[in-house]
Tab-separated table of C-alpha atoms in Angstrom:
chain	number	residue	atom	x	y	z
A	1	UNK	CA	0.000	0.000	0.000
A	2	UNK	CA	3.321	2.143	0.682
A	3	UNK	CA	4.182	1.966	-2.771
A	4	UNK	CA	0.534	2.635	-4.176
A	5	UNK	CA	0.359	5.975	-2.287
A	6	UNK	CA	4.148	6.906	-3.206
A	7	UNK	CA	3.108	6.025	-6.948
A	8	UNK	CA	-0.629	7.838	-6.796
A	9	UNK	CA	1.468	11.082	-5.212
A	10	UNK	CA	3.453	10.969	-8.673
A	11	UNK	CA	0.353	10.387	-10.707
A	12	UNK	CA	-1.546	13.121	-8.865
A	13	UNK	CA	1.063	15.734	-9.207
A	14	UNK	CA	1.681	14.639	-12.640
A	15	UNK	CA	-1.790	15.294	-13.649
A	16	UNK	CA	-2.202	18.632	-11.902
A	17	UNK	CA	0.429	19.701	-13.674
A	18	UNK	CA	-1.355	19.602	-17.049
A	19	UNK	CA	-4.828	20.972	-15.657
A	20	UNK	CA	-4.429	23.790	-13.272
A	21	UNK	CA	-0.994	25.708	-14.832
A	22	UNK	CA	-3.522	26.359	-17.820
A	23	UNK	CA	-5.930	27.776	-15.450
A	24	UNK	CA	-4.155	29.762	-13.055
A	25	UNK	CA	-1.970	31.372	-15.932
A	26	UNK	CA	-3.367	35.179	-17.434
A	27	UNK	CA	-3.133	39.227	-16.972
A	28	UNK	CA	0.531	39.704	-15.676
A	29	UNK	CA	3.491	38.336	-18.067
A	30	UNK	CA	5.022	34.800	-17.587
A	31	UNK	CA	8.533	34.112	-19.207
A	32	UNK	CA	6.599	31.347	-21.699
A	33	UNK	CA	9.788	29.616	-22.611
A	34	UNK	CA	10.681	29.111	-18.731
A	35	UNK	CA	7.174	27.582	-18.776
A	36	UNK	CA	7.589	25.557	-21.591
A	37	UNK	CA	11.246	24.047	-20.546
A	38	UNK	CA	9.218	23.296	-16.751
A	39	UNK	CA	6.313	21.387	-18.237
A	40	UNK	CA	8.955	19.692	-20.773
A	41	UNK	CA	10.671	18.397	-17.337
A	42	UNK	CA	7.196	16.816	-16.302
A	43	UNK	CA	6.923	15.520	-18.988
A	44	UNK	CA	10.113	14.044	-18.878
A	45	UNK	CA	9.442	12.971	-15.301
A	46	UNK	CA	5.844	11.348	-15.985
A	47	UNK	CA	7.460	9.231	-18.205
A	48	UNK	CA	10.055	7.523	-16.190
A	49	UNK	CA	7.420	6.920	-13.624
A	50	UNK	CA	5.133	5.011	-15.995
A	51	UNK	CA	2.544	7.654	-15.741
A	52	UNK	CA	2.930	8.210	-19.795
A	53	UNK	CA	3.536	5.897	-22.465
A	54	UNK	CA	6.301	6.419	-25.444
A	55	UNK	CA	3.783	8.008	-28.275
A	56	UNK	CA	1.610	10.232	-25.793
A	57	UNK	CA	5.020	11.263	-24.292
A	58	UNK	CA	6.103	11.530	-27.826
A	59	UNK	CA	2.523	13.655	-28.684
A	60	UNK	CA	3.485	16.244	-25.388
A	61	UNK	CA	6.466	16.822	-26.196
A	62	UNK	CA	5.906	17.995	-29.905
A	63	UNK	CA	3.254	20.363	-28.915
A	64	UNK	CA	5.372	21.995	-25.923
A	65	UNK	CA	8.083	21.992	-28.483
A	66	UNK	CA	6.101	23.926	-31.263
A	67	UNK	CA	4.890	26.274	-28.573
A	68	UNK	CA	8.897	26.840	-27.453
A	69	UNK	CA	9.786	27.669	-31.058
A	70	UNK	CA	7.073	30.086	-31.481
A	71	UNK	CA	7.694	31.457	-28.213
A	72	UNK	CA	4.347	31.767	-26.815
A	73	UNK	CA	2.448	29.612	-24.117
A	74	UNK	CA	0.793	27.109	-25.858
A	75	UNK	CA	-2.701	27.315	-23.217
A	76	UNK	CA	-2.787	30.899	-21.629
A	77	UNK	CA	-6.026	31.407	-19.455
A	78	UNK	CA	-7.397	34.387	-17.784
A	79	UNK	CA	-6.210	35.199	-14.390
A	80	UNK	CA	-9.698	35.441	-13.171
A	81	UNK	CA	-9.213	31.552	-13.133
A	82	UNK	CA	-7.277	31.180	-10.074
A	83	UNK	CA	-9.954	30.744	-7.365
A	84	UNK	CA	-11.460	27.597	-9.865
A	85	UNK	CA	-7.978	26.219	-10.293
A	86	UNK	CA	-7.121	26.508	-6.948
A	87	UNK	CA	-10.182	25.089	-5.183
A	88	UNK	CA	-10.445	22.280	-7.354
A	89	UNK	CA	-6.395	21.398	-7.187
A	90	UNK	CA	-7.203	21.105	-3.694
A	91	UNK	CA	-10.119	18.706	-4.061
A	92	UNK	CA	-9.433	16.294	-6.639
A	93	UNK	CA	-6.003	14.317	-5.461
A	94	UNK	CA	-7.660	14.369	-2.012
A	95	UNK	CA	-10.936	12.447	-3.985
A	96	UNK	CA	-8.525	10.570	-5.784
A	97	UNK	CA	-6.839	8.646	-2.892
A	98	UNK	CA	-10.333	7.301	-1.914
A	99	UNK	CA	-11.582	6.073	-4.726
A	100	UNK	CA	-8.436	3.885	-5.218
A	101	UNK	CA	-9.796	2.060	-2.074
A	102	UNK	CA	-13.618	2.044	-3.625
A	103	UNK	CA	-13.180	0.948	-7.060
A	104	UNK	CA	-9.072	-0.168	-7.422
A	105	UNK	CA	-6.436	0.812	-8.991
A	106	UNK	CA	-7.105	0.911	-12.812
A	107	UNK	CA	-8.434	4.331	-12.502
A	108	UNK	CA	-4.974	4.960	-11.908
A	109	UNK	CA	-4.300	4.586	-15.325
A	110	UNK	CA	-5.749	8.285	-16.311
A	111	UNK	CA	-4.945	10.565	-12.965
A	112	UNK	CA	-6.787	13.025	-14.091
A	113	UNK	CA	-9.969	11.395	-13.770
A	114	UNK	CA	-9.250	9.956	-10.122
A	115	UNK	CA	-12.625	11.540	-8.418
A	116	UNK	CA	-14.555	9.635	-5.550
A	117	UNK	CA	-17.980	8.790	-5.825
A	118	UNK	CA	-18.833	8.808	-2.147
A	119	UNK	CA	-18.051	12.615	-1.452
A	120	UNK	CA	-18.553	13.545	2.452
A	121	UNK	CA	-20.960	16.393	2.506
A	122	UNK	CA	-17.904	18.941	3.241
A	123	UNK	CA	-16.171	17.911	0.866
A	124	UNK	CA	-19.013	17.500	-2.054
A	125	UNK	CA	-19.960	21.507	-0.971
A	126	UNK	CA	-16.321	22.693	-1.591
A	127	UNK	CA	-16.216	20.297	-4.926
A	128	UNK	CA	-20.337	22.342	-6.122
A	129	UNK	CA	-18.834	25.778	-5.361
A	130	UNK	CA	-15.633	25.142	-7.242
A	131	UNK	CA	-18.118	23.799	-10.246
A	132	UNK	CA	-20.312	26.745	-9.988
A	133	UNK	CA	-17.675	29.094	-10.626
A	134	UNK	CA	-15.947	26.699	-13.318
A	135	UNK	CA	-19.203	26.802	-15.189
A	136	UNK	CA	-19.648	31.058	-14.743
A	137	UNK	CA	-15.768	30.507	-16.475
A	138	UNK	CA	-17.265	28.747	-19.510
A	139	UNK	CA	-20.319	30.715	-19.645
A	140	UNK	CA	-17.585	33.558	-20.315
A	141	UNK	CA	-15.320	31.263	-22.844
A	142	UNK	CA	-17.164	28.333	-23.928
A	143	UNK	CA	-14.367	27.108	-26.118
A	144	UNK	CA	-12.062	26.458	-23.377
A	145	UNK	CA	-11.219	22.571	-24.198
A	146	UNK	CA	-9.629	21.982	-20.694
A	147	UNK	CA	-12.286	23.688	-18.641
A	148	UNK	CA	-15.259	21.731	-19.876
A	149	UNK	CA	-13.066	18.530	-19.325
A	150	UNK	CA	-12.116	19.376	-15.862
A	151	UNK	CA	-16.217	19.826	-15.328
A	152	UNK	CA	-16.668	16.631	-16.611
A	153	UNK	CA	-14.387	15.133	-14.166
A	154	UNK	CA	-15.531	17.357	-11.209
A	155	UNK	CA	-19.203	16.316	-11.896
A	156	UNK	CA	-18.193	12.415	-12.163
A	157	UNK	CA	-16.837	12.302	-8.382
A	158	UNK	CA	-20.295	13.942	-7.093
A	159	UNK	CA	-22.103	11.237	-9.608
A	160	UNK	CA	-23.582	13.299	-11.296
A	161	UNK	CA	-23.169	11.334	-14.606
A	162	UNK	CA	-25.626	13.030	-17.016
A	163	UNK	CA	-23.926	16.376	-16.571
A	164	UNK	CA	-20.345	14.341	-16.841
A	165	UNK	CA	-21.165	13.497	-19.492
A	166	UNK	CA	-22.330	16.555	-21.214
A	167	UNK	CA	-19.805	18.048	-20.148
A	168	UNK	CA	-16.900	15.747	-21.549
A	169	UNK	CA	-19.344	15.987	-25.028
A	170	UNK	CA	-18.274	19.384	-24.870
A	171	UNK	CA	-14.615	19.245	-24.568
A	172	UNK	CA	-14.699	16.053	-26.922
A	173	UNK	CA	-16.710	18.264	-29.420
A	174	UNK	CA	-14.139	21.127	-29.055
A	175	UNK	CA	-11.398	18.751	-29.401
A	176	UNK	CA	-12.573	15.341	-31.110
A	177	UNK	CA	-8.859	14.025	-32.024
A	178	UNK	CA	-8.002	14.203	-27.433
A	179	UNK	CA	-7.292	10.716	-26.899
A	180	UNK	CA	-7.324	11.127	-23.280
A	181	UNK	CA	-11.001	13.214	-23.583
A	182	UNK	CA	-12.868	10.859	-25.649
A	183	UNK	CA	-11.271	8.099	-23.757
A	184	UNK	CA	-13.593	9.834	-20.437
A	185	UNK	CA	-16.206	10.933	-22.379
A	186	UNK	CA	-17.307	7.195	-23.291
A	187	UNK	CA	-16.863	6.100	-20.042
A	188	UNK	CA	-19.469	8.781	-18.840
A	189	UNK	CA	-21.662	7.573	-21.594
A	190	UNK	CA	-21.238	4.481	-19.715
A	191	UNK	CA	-22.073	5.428	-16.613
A	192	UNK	CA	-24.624	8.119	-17.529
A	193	UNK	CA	-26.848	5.078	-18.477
A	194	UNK	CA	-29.209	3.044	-17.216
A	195	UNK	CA	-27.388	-0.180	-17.349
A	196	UNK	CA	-23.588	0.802	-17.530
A	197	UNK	CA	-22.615	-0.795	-20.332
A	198	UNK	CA	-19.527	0.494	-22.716
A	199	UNK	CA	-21.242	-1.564	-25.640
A	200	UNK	CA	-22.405	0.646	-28.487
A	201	UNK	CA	-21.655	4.572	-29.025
A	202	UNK	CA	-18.749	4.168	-25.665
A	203	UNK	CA	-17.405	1.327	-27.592
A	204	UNK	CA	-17.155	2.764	-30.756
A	205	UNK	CA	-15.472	5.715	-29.015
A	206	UNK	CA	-12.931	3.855	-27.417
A	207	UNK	CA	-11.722	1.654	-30.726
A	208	UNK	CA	-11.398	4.583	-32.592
A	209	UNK	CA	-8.767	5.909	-29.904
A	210	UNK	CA	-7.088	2.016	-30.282
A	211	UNK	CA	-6.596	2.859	-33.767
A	212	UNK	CA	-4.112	5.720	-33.434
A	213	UNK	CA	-3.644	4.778	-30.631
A	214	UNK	CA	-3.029	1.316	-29.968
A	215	UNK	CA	-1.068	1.437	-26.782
A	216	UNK	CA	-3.431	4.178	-24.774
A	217	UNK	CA	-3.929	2.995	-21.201
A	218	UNK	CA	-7.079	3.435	-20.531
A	219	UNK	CA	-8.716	2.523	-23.336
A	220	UNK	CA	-7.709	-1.055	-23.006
A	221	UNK	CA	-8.290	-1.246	-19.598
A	222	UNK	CA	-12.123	-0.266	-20.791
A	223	UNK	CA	-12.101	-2.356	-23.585
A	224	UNK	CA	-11.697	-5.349	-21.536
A	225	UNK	CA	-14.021	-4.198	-19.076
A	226	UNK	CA	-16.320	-4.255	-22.663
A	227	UNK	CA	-15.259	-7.678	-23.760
A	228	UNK	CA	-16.340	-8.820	-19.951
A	229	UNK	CA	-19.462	-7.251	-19.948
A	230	UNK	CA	-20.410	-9.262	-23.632
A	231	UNK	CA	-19.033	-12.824	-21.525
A	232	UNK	CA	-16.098	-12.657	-24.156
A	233	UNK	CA	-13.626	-13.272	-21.339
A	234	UNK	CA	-11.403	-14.583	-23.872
A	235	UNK	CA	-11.259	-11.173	-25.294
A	236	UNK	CA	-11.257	-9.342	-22.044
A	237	UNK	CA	-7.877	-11.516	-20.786
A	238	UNK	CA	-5.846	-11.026	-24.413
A	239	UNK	CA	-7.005	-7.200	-24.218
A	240	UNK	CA	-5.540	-6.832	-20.393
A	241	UNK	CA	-2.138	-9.013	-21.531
A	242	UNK	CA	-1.858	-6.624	-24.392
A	243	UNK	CA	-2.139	-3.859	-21.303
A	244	UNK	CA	0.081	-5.400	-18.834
A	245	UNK	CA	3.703	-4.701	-20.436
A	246	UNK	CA	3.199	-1.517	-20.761
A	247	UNK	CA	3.028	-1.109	-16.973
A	248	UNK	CA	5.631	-0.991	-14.386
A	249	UNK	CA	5.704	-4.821	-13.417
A	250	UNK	CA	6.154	-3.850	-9.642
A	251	UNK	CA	3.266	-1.717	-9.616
A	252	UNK	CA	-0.226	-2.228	-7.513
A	253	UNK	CA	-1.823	-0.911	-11.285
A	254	UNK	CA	-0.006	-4.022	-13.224
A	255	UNK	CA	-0.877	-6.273	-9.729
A	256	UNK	CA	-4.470	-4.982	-9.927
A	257	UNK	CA	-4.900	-5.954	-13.477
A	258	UNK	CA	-3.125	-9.501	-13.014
A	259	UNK	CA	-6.401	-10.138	-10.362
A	260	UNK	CA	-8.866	-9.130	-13.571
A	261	UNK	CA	-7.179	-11.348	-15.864
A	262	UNK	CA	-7.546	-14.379	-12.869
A	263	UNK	CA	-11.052	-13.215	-12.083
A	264	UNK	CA	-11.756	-13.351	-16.246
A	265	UNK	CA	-9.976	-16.589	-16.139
A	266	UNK	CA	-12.599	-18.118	-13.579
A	267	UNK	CA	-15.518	-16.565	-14.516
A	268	UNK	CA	-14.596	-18.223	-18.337
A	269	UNK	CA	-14.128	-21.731	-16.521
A	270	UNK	CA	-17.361	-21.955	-14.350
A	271	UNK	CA	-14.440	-21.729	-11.172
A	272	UNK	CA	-14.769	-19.410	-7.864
A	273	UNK	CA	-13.401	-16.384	-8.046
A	274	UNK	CA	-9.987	-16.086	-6.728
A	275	UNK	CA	-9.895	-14.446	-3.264
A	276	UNK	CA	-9.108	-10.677	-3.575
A	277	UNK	CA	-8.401	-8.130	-1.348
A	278	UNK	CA	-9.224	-4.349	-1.063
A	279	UNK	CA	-7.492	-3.317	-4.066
A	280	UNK	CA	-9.291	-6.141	-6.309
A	281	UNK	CA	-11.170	-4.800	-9.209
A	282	UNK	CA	-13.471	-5.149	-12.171
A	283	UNK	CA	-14.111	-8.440	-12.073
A	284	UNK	CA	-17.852	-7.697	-11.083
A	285	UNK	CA	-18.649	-4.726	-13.917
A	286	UNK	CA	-17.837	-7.818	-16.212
A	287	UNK	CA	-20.852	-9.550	-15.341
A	288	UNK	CA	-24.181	-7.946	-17.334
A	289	UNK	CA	-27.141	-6.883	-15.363
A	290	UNK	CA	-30.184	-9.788	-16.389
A	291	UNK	CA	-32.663	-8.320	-18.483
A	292	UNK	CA	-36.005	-10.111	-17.794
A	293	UNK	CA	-37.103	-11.567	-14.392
A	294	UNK	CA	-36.322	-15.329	-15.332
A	295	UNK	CA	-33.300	-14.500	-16.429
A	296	UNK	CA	-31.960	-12.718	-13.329
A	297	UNK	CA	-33.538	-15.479	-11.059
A	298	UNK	CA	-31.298	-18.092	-12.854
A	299	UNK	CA	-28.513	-16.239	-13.876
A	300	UNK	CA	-28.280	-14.598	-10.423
A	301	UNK	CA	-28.356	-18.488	-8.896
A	302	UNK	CA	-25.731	-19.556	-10.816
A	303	UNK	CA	-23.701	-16.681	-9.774
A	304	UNK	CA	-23.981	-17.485	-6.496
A	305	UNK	CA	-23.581	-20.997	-6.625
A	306	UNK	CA	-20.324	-19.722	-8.390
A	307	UNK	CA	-18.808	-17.905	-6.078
A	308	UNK	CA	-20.243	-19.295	-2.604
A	309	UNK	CA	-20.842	-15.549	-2.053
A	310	UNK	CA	-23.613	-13.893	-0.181
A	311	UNK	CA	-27.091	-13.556	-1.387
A	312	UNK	CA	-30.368	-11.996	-0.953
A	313	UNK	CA	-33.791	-12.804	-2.348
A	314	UNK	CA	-36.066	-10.101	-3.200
A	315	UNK	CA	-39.803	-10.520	-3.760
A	316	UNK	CA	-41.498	-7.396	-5.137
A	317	UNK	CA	-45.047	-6.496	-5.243
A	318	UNK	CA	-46.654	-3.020	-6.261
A	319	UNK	CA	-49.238	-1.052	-3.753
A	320	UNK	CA	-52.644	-1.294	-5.692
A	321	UNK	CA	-53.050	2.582	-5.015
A	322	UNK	CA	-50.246	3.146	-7.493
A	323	UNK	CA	-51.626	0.884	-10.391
A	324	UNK	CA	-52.598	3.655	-12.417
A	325	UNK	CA	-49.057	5.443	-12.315
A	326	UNK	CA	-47.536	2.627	-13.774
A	327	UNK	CA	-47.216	1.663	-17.545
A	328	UNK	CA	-45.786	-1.857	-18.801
A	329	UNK	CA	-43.070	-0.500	-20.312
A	330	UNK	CA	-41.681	1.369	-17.461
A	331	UNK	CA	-38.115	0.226	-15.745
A	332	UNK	CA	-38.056	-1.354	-12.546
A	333	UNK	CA	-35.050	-1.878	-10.753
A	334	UNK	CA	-34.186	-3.791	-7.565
A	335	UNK	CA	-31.111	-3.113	-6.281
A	336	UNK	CA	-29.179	-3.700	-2.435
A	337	UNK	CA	-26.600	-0.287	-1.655
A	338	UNK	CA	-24.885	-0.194	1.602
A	339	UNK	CA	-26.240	0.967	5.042
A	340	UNK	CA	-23.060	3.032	5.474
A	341	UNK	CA	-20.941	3.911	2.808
A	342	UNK	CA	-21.350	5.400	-0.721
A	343	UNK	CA	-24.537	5.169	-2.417
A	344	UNK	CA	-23.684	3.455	-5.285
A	345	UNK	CA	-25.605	-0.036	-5.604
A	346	UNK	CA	-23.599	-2.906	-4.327
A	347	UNK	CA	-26.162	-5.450	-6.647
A	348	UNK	CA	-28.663	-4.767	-9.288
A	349	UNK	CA	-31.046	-5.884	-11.310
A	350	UNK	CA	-33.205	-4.409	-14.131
A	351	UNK	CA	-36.773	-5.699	-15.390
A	352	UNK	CA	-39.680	-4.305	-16.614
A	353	UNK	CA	-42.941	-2.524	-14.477
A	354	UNK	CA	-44.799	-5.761	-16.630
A	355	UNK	CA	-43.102	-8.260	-14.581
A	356	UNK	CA	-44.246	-7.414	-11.513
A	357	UNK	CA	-44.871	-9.726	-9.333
A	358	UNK	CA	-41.813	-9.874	-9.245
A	359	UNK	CA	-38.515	-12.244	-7.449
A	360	UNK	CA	-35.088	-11.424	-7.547
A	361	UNK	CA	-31.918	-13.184	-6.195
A	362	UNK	CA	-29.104	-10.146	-5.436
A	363	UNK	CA	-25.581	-11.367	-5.509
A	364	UNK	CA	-22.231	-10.026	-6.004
A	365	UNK	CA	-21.592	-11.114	-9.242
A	366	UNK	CA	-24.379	-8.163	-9.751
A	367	UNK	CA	-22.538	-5.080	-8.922
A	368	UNK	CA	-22.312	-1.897	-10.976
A	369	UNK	CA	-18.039	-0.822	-10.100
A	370	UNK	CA	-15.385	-2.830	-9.470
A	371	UNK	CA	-14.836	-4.202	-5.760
A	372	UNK	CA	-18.562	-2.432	-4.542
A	373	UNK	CA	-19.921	-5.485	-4.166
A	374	UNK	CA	-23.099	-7.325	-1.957
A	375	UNK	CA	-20.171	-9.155	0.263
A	376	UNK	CA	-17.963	-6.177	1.069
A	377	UNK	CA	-20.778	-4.424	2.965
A	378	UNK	CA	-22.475	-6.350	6.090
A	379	UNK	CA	-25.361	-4.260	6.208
A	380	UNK	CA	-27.338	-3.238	3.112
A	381	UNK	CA	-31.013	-1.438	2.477
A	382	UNK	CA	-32.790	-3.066	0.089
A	383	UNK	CA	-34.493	-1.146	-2.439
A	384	UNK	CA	-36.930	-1.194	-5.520
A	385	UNK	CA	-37.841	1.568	-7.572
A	386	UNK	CA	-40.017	1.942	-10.867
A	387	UNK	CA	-38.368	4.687	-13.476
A	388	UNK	CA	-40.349	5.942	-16.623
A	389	UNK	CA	-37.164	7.595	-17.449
A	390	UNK	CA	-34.825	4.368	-17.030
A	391	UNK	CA	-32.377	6.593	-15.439
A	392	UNK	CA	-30.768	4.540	-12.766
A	393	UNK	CA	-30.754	7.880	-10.528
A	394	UNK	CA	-34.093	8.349	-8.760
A	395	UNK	CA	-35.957	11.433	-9.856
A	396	UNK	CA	-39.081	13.015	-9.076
A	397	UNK	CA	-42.327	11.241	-9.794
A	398	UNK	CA	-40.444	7.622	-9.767
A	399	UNK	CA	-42.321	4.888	-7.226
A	400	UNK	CA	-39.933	2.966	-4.881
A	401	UNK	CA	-39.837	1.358	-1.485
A	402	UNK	CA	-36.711	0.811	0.763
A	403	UNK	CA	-36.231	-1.718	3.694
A	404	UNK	CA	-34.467	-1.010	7.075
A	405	UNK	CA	-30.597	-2.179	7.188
A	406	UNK	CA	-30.252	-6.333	6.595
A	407	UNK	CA	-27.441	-8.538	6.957
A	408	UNK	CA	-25.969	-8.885	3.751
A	409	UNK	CA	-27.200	-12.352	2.847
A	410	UNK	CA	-30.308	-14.671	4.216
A	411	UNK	CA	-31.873	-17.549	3.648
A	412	UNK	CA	-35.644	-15.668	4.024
A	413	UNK	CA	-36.834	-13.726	0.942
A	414	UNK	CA	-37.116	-9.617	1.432
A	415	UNK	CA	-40.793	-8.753	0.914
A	416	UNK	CA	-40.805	-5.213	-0.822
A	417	UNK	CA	-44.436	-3.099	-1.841
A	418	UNK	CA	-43.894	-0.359	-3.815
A	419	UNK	CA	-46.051	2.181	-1.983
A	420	UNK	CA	-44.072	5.791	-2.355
A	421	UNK	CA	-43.337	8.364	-5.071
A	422	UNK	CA	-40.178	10.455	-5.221
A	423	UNK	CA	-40.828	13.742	-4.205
């Protein structure tokens, strides 16, 4: 764990380097080839730590080079920027460190984008003031490339995924050859969805980055998450070997994705998942949320068999009184999310209003992120909620019920009634 902080200090400082310097720069004059030569030195120094590989190194350094020759700073901001800069310099690596121990350590692989989702309520009011004047800066200069992908980011680490994701559109719009931006902006597609999946537009996305750009980090990592998500473990383990030299073979990154590839391995093979620790990841995002009832019921008992892993039945009825509110075609989910911790869904499931009756078997082959799963929380609220939307976010007008705190598994079914509407 040493080592992992030591390395995610590196990656951190690494990363700030490239997104506040733009914004804190303006109004009084800055010796730009001083600047240059500086950045050209983190560069330099990202590099031998494994934080960048040979052709984005190679990329960086050309376009601080151009800007050298010409003699001008190649991404001057406004002054007025400092207070945003500042504020959010100060939030992010501290959000960063956390999620490592929620989700794992492949979200090393792009520091920039190292945000918690599971914000304390200090820290998510310091994180909304620092947006609210970010988005006053690109009211003022809506072409600013780097601002609208540092609001992406920001909004990803309070979850709010819809305005991530618009967000990253933005920058990706401004700047549709970023490797780096449409690498995040698919992944926010992703998780601005109802199910979470990368197939589709995210996909597409990402193997256009692959193309010129074979060796990017990230959008491996993502494409085997893809490949998982489809069952193609095959795929999923020769995409993370392709991944895996271009890592520093010491480091908890290259350990973390060794534990996908076993995970992969087992879930291929019908075997248990390999025991994993705090850092494990990914291994759960690879398993698709059911789509019908029967489905999850047998799919979700075959998991569980699998894995000799908690589980929790859920039987779900709806409250007469709100028969009328409720169309066939309208999304249901049943989901278990921790007592105490972040509020992301430890298990879910995804039907149809139509089905109801319904029973569902939880497990924690059934989790949306990587190492949030039914078994690493011993108290969970069970909760079911009908969306016309089929956003996976509750919103006003939806119809849901929650339980009081349970163990994390039983052998007695949780009776649920739908009987409340989001206010």
């Amino acid at each position: 764990m040493l080592a992992f902080i030591s390395l995610a200090a590196l990656m951190l400082l690494a990363a700030l380097a490239f997104v506040v310097p733009p914004l804190l720069r303006g109004g009084a004059p800055r010796n730009a080839a001083g600047e240059v030569r500086r950045k050209l030195r983190a560069l330099e120094q990202a590099r031998s730590d494994g934080i960048l590989d040979d052709t984005e190194y190679a990329a960086k350094r050309a376009a601080l080079g151009e800007a050298l020759l010409a003699g001008v700073d190649p991404t001057p901001k406004r002054a007025s920027y400092f207070r945003v800069a500042l504020m959010l310099a100060l939030l992010l690596p501290a959000a960063a460190i956390v999620l490592y121990r929620l989700v794992g350590a492949p979200h090393a692989l792009d520091p920039a984008a190292l945000v918690r989702t599971d914000a304390a309520p200090d820290h998510a009011q310091d994180m909304q003031a620092a947006i609210a004047k970010l988005v006053d800066k690109l009211k003022q200069n809506p072409n600013d490339v780097e601002g609208w992908a540092l609001l992406g980011r920001a909004q990803k680490s309070l979850q709010h995924f819809a305005e991530a994701r618009d967000a990253l559109k933005r920058a990706h719009e401004l700047a549709p050859d970023e490797a780096d931006i449409t690498v995040e902006y698919a992944e926010a597609l992703a998780l601005a969805s109802a199910d979470h999946r990368l197939a589709g537009q995210p996909r597409a996305l990402i193997d256009a980055v692959l193309k010129t750009q074979p060796a990017h980090q990230r959008a491996l990592w993502l494409t085997g998450i893809a490949e998982s998500q489809e069952r193609n473990y095959d795929g999923a383990i020769a995409v993370w070997n392709k991944l895996l030299p271009l890592l520093p073979a010491d480091s908890d990154v290259a350990a973390s994705i060794k534990r996908q590839i076993a995970q992969a391995q087992a879930l291929r093979d019908g075997k248990p998942l390999p025991a994993d620790d705090e850092t494990a990841t990914a291994a759960n995002a690879s398993t698709p949320p059911p789509a019908t009832a029967a489905s999850a019921s047998t799919a979700n008992t075959k998991d569980s068999n699998a894995t000799d892993g908690p589980h929790i039945t859920v039987e779900v009825a709806l409250d007469p009184k709100l028969k009328d509110k409720v169309a066939p075609g309208d999304v249901l989910f049943v989901y278990a999310k921790a007592a105490q911790g972040p509020p992301m869904p430890v298990a879910i499931a995804k039907l149809t209003a139509a089905q109801l009756p319904a029973s569902v078997t939880l497990t924690d082959g059934m989790g949306m992120l990587p190492s949030m799963k039914l078994s690493t929380f011993p108290q969970v609220i069970i909760g079911a909620r009908i969306s016309k939307s089929g956003n996976a976010i509750a919103q006003s007008g939806d119809l849901q019920t929650l339980s009081a705190p349970l163990p994390n598994s039983r052998s007695e079914a949780v009776q649920l009634t739908i009987d409340q509407i989001v206010p």
